[in-house]
Structure formats: structure tokens, C-alpha cells
PDB file of C-alpha atoms and ligand atoms in Angstrom:
ATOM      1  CA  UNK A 546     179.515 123.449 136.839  1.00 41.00           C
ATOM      2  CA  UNK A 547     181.233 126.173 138.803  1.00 42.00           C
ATOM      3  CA  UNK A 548     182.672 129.092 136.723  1.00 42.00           C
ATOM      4  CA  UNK A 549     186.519 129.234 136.742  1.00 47.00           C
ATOM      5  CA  UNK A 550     188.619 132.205 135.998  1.00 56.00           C
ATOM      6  CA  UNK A 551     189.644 130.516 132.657  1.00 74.00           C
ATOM      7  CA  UNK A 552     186.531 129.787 131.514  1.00 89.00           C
ATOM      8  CA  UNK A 553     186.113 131.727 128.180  1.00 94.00           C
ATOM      9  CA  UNK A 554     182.334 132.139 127.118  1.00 96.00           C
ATOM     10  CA  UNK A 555     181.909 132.868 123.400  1.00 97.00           C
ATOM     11  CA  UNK A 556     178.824 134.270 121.427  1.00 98.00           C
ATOM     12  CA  UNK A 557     178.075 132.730 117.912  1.00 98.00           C
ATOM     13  CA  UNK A 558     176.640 134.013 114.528  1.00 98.00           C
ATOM     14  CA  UNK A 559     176.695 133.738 111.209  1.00 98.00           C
ATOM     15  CA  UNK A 560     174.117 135.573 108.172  1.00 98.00           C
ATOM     16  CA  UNK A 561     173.746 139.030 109.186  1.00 97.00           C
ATOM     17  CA  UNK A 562     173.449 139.646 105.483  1.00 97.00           C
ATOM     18  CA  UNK A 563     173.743 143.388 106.365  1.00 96.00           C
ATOM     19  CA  UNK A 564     171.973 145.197 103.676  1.00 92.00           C
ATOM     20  CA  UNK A 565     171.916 149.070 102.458  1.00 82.00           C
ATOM     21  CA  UNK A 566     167.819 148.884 102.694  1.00 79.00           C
ATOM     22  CA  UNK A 567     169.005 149.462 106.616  1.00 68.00           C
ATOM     23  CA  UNK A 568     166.362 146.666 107.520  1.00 69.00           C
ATOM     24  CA  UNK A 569     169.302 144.677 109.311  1.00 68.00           C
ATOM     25  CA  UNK A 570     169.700 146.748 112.595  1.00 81.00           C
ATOM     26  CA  UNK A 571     171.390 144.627 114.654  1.00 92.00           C
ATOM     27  CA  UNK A 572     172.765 147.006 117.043  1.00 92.00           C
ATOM     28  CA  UNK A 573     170.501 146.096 120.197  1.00 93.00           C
ATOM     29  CA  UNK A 574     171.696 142.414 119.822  1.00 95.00           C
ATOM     30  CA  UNK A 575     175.420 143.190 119.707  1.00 96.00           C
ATOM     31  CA  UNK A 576     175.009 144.957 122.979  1.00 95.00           C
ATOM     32  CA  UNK A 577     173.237 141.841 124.241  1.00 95.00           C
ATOM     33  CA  UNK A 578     176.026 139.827 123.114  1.00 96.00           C
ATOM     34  CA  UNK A 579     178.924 141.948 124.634  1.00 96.00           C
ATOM     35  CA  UNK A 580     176.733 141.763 128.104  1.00 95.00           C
ATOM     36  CA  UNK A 581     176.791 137.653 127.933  1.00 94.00           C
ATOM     37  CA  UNK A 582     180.459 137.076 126.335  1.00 97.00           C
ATOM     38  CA  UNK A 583     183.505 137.353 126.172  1.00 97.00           C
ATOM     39  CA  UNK A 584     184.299 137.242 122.572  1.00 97.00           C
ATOM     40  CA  UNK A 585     182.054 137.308 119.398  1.00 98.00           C
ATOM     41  CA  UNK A 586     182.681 134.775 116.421  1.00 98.00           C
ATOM     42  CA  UNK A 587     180.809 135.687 112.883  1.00 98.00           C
ATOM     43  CA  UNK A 588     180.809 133.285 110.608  1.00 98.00           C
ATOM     44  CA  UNK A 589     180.087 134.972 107.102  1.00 98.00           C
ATOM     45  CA  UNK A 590     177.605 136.658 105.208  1.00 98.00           C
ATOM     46  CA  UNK A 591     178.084 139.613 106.834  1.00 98.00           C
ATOM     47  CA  UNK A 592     176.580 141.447 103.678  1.00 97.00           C
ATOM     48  CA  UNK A 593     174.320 140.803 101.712  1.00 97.00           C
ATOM     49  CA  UNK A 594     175.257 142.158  98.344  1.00 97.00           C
ATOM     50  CA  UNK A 595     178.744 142.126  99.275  1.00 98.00           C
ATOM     51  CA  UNK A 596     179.369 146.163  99.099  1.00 98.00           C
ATOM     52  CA  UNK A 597     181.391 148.006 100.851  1.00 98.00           C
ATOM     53  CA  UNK A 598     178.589 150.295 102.270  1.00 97.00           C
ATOM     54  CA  UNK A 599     176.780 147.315 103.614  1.00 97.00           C
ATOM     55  CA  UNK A 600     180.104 146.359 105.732  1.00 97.00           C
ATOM     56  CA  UNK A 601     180.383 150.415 106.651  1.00 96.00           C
ATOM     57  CA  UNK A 602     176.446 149.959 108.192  1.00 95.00           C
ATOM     58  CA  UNK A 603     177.504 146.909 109.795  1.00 96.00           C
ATOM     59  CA  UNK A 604     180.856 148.497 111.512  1.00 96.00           C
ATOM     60  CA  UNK A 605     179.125 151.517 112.862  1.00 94.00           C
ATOM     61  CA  UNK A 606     176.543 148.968 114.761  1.00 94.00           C
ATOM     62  CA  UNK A 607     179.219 146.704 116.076  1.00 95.00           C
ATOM     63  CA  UNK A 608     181.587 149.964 116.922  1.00 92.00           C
ATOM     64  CA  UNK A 609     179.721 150.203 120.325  1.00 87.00           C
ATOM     65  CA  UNK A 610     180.701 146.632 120.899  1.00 90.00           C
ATOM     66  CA  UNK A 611     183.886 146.362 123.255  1.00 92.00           C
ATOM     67  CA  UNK A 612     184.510 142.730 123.120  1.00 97.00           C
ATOM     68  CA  UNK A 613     186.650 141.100 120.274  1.00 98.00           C
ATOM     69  CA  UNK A 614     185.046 140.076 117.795  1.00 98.00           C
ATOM     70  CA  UNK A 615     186.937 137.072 114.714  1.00 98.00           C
ATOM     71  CA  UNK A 616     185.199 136.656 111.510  1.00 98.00           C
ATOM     72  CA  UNK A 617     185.384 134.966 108.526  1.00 98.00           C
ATOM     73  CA  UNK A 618     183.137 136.018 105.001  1.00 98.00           C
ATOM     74  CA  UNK A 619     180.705 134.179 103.336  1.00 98.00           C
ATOM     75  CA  UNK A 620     180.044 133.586  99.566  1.00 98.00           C
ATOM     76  CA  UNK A 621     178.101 136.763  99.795  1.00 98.00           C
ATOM     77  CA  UNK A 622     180.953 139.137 100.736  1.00 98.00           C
ATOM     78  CA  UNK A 623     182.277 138.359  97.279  1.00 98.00           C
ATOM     79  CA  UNK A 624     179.492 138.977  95.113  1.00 98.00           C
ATOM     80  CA  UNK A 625     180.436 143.059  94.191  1.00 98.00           C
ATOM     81  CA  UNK A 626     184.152 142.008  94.203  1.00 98.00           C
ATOM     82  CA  UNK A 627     184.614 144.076  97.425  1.00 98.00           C
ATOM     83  CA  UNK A 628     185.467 141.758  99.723  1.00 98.00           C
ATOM     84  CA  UNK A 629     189.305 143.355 100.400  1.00 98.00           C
ATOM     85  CA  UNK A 630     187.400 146.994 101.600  1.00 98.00           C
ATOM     86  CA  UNK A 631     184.572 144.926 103.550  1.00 98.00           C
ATOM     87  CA  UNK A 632     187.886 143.238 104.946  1.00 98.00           C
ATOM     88  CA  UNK A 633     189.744 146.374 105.494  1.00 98.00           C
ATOM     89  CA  UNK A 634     186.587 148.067 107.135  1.00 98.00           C
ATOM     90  CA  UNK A 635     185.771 145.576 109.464  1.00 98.00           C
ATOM     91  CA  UNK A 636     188.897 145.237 110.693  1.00 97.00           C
ATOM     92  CA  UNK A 637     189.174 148.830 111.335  1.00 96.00           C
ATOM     93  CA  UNK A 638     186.545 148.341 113.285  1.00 95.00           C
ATOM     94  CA  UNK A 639     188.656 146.179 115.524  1.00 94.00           C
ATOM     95  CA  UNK A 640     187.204 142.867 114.010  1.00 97.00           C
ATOM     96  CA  UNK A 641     189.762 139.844 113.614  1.00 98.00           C
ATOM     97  CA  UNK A 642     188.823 138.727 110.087  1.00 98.00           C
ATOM     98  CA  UNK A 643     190.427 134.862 109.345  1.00 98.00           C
ATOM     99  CA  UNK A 644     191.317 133.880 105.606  1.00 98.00           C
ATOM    100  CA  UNK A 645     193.996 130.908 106.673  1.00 98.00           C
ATOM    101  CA  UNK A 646     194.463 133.094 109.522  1.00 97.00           C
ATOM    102  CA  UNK A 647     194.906 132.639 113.614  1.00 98.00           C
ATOM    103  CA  UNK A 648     193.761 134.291 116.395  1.00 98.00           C
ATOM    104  CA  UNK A 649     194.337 133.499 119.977  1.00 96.00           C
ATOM    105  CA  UNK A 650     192.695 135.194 123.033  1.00 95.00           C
ATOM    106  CA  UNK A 651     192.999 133.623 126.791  1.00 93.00           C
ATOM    107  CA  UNK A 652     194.518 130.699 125.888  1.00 90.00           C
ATOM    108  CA  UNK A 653     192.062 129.429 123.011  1.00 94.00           C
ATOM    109  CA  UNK A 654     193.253 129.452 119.663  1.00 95.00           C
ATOM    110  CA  UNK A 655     190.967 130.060 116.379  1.00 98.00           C
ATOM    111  CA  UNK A 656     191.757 129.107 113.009  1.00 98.00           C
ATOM    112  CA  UNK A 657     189.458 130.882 109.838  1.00 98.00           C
ATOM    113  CA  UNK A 658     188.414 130.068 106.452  1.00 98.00           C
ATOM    114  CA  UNK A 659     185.345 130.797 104.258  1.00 98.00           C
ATOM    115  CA  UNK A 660     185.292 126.995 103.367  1.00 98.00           C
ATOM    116  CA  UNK A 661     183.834 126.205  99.818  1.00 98.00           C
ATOM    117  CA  UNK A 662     181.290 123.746  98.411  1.00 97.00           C
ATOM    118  CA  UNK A 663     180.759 120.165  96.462  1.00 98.00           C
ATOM    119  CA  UNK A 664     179.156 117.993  98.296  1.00 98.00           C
ATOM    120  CA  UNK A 665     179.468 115.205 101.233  1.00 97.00           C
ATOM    121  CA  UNK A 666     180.869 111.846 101.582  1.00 95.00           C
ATOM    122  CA  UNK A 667     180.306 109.583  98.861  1.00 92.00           C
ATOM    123  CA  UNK A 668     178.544 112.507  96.795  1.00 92.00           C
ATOM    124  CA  UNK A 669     181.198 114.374  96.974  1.00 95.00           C
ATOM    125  CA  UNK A 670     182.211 116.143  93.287  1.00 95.00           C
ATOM    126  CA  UNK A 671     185.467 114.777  92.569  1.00 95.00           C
ATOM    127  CA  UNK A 672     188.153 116.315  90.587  1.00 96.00           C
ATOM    128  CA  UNK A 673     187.862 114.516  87.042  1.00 96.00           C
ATOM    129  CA  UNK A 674     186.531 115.887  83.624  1.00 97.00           C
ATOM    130  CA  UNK A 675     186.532 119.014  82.175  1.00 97.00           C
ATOM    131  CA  UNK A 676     189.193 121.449  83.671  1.00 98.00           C
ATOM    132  CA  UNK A 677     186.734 124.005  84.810  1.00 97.00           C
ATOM    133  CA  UNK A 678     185.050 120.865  87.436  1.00 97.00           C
ATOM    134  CA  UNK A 679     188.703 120.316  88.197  1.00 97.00           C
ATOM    135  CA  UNK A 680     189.045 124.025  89.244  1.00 97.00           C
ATOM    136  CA  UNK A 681     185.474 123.829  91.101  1.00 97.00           C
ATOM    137  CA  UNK A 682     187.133 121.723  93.412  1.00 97.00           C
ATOM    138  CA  UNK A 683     190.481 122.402  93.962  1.00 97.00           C
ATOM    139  CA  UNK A 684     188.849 125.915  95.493  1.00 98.00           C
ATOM    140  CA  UNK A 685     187.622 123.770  98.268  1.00 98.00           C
ATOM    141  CA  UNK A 686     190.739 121.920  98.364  1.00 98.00           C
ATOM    142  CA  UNK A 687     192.508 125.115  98.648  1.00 98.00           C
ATOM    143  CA  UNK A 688     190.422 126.345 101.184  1.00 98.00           C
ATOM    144  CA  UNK A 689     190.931 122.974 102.958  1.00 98.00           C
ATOM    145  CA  UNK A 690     194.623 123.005 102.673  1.00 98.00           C
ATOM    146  CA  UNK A 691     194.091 126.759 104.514  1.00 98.00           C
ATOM    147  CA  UNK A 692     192.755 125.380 106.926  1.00 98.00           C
ATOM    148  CA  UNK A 693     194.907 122.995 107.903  1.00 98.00           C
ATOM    149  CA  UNK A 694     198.052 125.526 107.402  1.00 98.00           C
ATOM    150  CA  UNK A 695     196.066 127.867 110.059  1.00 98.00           C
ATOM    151  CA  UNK A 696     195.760 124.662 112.565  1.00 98.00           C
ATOM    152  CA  UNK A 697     199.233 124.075 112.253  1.00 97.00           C
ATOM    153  CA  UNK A 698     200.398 127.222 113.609  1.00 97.00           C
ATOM    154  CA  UNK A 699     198.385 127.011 116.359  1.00 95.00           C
ATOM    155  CA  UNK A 700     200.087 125.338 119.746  1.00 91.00           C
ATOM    156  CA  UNK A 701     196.763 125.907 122.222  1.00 89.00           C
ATOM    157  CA  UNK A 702     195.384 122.885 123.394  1.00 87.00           C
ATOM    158  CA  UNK A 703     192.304 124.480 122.659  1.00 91.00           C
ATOM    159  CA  UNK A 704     191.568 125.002 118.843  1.00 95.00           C
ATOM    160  CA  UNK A 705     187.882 126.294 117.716  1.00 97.00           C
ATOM    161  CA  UNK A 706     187.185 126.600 113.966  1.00 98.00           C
ATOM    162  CA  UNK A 707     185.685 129.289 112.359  1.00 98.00           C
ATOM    163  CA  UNK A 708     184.259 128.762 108.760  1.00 98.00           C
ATOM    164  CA  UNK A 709     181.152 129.710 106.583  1.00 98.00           C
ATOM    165  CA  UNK A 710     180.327 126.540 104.654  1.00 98.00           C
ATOM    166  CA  UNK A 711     179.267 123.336 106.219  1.00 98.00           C
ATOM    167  CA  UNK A 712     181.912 120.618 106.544  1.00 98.00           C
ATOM    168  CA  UNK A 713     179.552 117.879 107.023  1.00 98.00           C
ATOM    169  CA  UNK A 714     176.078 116.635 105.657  1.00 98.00           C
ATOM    170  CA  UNK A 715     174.486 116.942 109.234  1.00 98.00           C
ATOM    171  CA  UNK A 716     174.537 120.693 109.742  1.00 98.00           C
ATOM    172  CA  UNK A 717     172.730 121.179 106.311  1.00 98.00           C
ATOM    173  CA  UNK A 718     169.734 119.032 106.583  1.00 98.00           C
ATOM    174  CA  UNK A 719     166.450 120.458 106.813  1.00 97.00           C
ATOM    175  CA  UNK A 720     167.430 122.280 103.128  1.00 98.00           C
ATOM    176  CA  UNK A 721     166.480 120.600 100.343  1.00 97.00           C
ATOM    177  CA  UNK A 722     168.552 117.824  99.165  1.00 96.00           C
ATOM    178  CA  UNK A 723     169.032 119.336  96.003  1.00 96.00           C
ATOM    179  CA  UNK A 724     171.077 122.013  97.044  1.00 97.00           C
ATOM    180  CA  UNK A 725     173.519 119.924  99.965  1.00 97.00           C
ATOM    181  CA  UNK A 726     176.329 120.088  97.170  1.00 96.00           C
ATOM    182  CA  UNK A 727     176.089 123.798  97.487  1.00 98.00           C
ATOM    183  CA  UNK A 728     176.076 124.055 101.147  1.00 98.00           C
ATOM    184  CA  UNK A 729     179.479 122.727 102.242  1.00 98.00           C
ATOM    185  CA  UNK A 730     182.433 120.145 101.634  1.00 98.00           C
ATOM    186  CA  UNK A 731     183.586 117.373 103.515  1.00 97.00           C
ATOM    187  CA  UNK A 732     187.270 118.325 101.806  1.00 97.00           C
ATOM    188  CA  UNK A 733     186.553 120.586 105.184  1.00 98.00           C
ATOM    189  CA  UNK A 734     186.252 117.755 107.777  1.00 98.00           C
ATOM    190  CA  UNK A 735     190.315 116.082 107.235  1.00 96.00           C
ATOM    191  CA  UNK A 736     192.251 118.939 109.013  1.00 97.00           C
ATOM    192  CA  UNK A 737     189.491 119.319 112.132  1.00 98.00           C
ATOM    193  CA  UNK A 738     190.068 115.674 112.788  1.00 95.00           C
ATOM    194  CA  UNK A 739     193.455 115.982 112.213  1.00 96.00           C
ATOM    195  CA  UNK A 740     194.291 118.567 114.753  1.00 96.00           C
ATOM    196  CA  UNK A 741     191.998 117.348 116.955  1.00 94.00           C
ATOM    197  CA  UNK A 742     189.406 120.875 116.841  1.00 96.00           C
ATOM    198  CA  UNK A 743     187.525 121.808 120.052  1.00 95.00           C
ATOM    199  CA  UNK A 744     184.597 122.733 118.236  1.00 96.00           C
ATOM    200  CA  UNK A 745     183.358 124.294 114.805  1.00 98.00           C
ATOM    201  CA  UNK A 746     180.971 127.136 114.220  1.00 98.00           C
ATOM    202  CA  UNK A 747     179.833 128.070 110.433  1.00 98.00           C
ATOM    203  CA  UNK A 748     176.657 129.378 108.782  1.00 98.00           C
ATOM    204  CA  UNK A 749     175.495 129.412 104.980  1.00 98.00           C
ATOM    205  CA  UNK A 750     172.232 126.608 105.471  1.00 98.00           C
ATOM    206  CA  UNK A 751     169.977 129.286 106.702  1.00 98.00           C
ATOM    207  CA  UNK A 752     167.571 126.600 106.800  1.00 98.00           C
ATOM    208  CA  UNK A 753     169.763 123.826 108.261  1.00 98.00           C
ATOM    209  CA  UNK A 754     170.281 121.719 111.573  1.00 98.00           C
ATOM    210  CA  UNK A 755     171.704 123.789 114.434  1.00 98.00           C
ATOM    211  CA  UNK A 756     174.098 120.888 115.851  1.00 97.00           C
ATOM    212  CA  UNK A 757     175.926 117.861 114.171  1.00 98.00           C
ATOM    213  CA  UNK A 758     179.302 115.870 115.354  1.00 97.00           C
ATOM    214  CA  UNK A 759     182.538 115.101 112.658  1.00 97.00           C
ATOM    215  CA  UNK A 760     183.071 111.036 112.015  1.00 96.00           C
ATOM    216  CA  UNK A 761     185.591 111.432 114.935  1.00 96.00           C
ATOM    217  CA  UNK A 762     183.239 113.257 117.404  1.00 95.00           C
ATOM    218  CA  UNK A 763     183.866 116.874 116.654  1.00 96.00           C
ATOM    219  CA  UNK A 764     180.837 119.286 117.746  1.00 96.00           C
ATOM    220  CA  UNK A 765     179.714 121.080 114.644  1.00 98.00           C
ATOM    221  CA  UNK A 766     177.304 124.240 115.131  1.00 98.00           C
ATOM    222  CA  UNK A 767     175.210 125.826 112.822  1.00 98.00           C
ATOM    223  CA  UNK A 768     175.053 129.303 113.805  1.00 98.00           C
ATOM    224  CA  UNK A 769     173.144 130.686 110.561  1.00 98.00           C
ATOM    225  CA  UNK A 770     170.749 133.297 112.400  1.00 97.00           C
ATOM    226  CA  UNK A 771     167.662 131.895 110.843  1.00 97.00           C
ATOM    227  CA  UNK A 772     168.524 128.671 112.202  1.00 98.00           C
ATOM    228  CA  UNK A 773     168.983 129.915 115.736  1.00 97.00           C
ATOM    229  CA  UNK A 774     165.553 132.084 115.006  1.00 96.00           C
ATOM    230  CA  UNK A 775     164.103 128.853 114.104  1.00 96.00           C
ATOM    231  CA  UNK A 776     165.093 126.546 116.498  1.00 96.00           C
ATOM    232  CA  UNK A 777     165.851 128.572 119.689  1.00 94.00           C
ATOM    233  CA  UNK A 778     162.672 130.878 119.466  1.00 93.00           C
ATOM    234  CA  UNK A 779     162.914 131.414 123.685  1.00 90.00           C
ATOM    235  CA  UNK A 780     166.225 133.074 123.530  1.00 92.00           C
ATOM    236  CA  UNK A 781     167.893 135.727 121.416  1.00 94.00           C
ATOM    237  CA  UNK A 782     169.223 134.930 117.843  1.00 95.00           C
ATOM    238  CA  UNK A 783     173.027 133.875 119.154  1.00 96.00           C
ATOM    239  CA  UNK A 784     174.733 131.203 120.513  1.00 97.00           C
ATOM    240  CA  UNK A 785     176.611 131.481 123.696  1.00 96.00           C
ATOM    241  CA  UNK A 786     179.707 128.732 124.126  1.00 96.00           C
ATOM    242  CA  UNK A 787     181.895 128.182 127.481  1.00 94.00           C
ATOM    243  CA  UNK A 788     185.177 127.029 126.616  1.00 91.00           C
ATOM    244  CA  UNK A 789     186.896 125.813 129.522  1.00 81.00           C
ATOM    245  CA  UNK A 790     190.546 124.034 130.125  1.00 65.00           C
ATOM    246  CA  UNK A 791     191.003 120.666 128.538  1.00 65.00           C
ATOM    247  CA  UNK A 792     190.427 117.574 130.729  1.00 62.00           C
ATOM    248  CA  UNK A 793     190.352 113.521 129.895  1.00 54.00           C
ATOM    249  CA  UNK A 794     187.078 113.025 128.374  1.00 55.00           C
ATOM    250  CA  UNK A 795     186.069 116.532 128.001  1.00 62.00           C
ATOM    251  CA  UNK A 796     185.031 118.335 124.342  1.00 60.00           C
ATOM    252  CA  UNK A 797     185.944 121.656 126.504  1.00 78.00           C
ATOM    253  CA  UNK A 798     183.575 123.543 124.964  1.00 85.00           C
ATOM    254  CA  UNK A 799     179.586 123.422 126.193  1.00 87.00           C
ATOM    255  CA  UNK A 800     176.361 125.704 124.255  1.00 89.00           C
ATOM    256  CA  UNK A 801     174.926 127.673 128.066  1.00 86.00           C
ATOM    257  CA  UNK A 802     172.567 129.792 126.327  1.00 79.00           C
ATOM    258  CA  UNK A 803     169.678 127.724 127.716  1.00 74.00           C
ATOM    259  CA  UNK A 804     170.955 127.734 131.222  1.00 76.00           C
ATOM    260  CA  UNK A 805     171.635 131.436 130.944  1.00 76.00           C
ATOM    261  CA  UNK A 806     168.131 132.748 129.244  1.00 71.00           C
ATOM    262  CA  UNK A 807     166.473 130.195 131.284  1.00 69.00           C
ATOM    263  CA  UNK A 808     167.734 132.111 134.603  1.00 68.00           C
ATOM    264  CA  UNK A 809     167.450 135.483 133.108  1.00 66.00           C
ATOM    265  CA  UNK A 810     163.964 134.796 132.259  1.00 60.00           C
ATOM    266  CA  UNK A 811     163.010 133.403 135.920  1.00 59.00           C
ATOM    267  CA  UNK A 812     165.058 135.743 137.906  1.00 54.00           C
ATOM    268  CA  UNK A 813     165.724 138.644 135.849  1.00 48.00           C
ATOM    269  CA  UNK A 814     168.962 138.540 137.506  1.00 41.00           C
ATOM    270  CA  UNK A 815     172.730 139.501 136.394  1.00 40.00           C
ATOM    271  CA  UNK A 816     174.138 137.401 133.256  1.00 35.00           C
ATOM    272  CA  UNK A 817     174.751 134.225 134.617  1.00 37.00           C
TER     273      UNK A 817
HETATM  274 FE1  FE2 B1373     173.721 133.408 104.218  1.00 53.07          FE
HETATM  275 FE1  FE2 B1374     176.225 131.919 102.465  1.00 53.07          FE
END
């Protein structure tokens, strides 16, 4: 398919899990990226301990990075109780960072949460019991109710989701079973059908499926970067998305990093 001058292409990632031992250089990639798109999405886990120094290593390697970046945390950003500095830090940096938040850029709107957990469909953990189950999930119906408040606002046609937790069972599989409660929440999947979402990018199952579909035929992508390490071994660890105007019948947005690596490999040509 033709390029158009409206076609936005977007790179995907999620689990940097940038850490002070300085083994998670990522620079070189970044620079890669900001070659093949035209905006970056990171979909938590930025850090790995969730300190503020971690975020500062990770800044100064995306700082040579001149397209936009949006970003949401992961569970792991919390863990030293410094998620507001990794927040302030990276978005000194220039990042977009989404908690319930928007973002639009050429005419495609982006809605961010960091999602929560309890389970899928009928194993979903419902809110009865003790109080402190109740509170377990009403954080994911929180972050659900985020969600939707964020798609609300949003009046492009085209609407992609950012979020670090699963919202459905198929993204997760290849994990143990034991832990698919942990992974995600399908209190997540109401407000993408609802609105209608383009497509949906998270991370969190590291060891997970890379693509799944809502019930009402909503791409899902897992863009944890073992997964893409795992299952994309030909091409560098990100995923590269062209989102392209709306027509009957079309999801509008279509994975190219096979075409492009696949070119680049034979021809050694110009991004494609
Ligand atoms: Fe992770
Ligand atoms: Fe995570």
C-alpha cells in the first residue's frame, strides 16, 4: 500500500526496566527507532526498581531522540515510591507521560493508563469479601474508569491505547497460568470497545503472546521487549505501526516492521 502524507508510523515498547547496574543501554535502539518512526509509545516498566536515578539513566539515552515519545508506567515505577520524580524527569525530557491523560499528534489521538490486575473473564476477582479484596479491585476499576474518562475527551477518529497491564487473557499466554490474575484485567477491555479503539499496545507478560484481538475485534499488542526478542528474533526489539486515515472496513492501524527489516535486510536501502 502506497504511503500517504497522513500516514503516521509509530514504534512500540514496553519493559526497558532501566536499571542503575547501567546494563540497560538502550541508546543505539532509540536512534534506530527515531530513523523508522514517527512517534515512540512506551508502555511501562521503564525502571526497574522504580528510582529516580534509573529514570535520570533512561532520559539521558532517549535525550538524543527527536521524535515524541507518550508513555505510561508500569507496576515497577512504583516500587521506591518515586514514581512523581520518574514522572517529572521523563517529561522533562520531552516525554508525554499518560495517567487518564490524552495526547494527540497528526490527527491520532492516545489515551494512557497503567491498567491494574485480577484476572480475565469468568476468573475475574470480583469485588465481594473482605474490604481489602474489595479495594484490590476497585484499583482496576479506577484505572478502568480512567480510561474511559481519557477516551471521552478524545474527538479523533483515530484513538490508540496506551496501557501496561494486559486487558485480555490472549496477550498473556505463554506465562504460566498461575500468574494470568496478575498480568492484566478485563475491567480494561469495556471502555476500548466502547469508544471503538484503533488499536492497544501494553507490556507487563514479558513472557506472553505478541498479538491478540478484544471480543469486538480490537488489535491488542504485546510490546513487552522480551516478547518482541522472543518472537521477532530477525528484526530489532520494537514494533513499528502505520496508522493511516479511517476507511469502511479498515482497523487503520497495520504492524510494517516485517516489510521494513525485510527490505532493509535485502537492499540495505533507506527506511522504507
Ligand atoms: Fe516488566
Ligand atoms: Fe510490569
Amino acid at each position: 500500500m502506497p504511503l500517504t502524507s497522513d500516514t503516521v508510523r509509530l514504534a512500540a515498547l514496553a519493559d526497558l526496566h532501566y536499571s542503575k547496574s547501567g546494563t540497560t543501554a538502550l541508546q543505539p535502539l532509540f536512534e534506530q527507532i527515531a530513523e523508522s518512526a514517527d512517534a515512540l509509545m512506551l508502555c511501562g516498566d521503564l525502571t526497574d526498581y522504580g528510582l529516580a536515578d534509573e529514570a535520570r539513566m533512561l532520559a539521558k539515552d532517549l535525550a538524543p531522540v527527536k521524535i515524541p515519545i507518550v508513555a505510561v508506567l508500569g507496576n515497577h515505577d512504583y516500587e521506591a515510591n518515586q514514581e512523581r520524580e520518574i514522572v517529572q524527569i521523563l517529561s522533562d525530557a520531552g516525554a508525554h507521560m499518560l495517567d487518564g491523560d490524552t495526547w494527540e499528534f497528526r490527527g491520532v489521538g492516545f489515551a494512557g493508563v497503567r491498567g491494574f490486575c485480577g484476572g480475565f473473564g469468568r476468573g475475574a476477582l470480583a469485588a465481594w469479601g473482605e474490604k481489602i479484596i474489595k479495594d484490590f479491585v476497585h484499583e482496576a476499576v479506577q484505572e478502568a474508569l480512567k480510561l474511559e474518562a481519557a477516551l471521552a475527551r478524545l474527538t479523533l477518529p483515530q484513538r490508540i491505547v496506551l496501557m501496561h497491564y494486559a486487558p485480555i487473557r490472549d496477550t498473556v499466554e505463554g506465562e504460566p497460568a498461575e500468574i494470568y490474575p496478575f498480568l492484566g484485567s478485563s475491567r480494561l477491555e469495556d471502555p476500548l470497545s466502547r469508544f471503538e479503539v484503533t488499536a492497544v499496545f501494553h507490556g507487563h507478560a514479558h513472557k506472553g503472546a505478541p498479538e491478540g484481538r478484544t471480543q469486538t475485534g480490537i488489535p491488542v499488542y504485546n510490546v513487552s521487549y522480551k516478547v518482541l526478542k522472543t518472537n521477532y528474533a530477525d528484526r530489532p526489539p520494537f514494533r513499528l505501526f502505520e496508522v493511516r486515515p479511517l476507511q469502511t472496513g479498515d482497523t487503520g492501524v497495520t504492524p510494517i516492521g516485517e516489510r521494513v527489516w525485510a527490505r532493509r535486510a535485502t537492499d540495505h536501502g533507506p527506511a522504507a
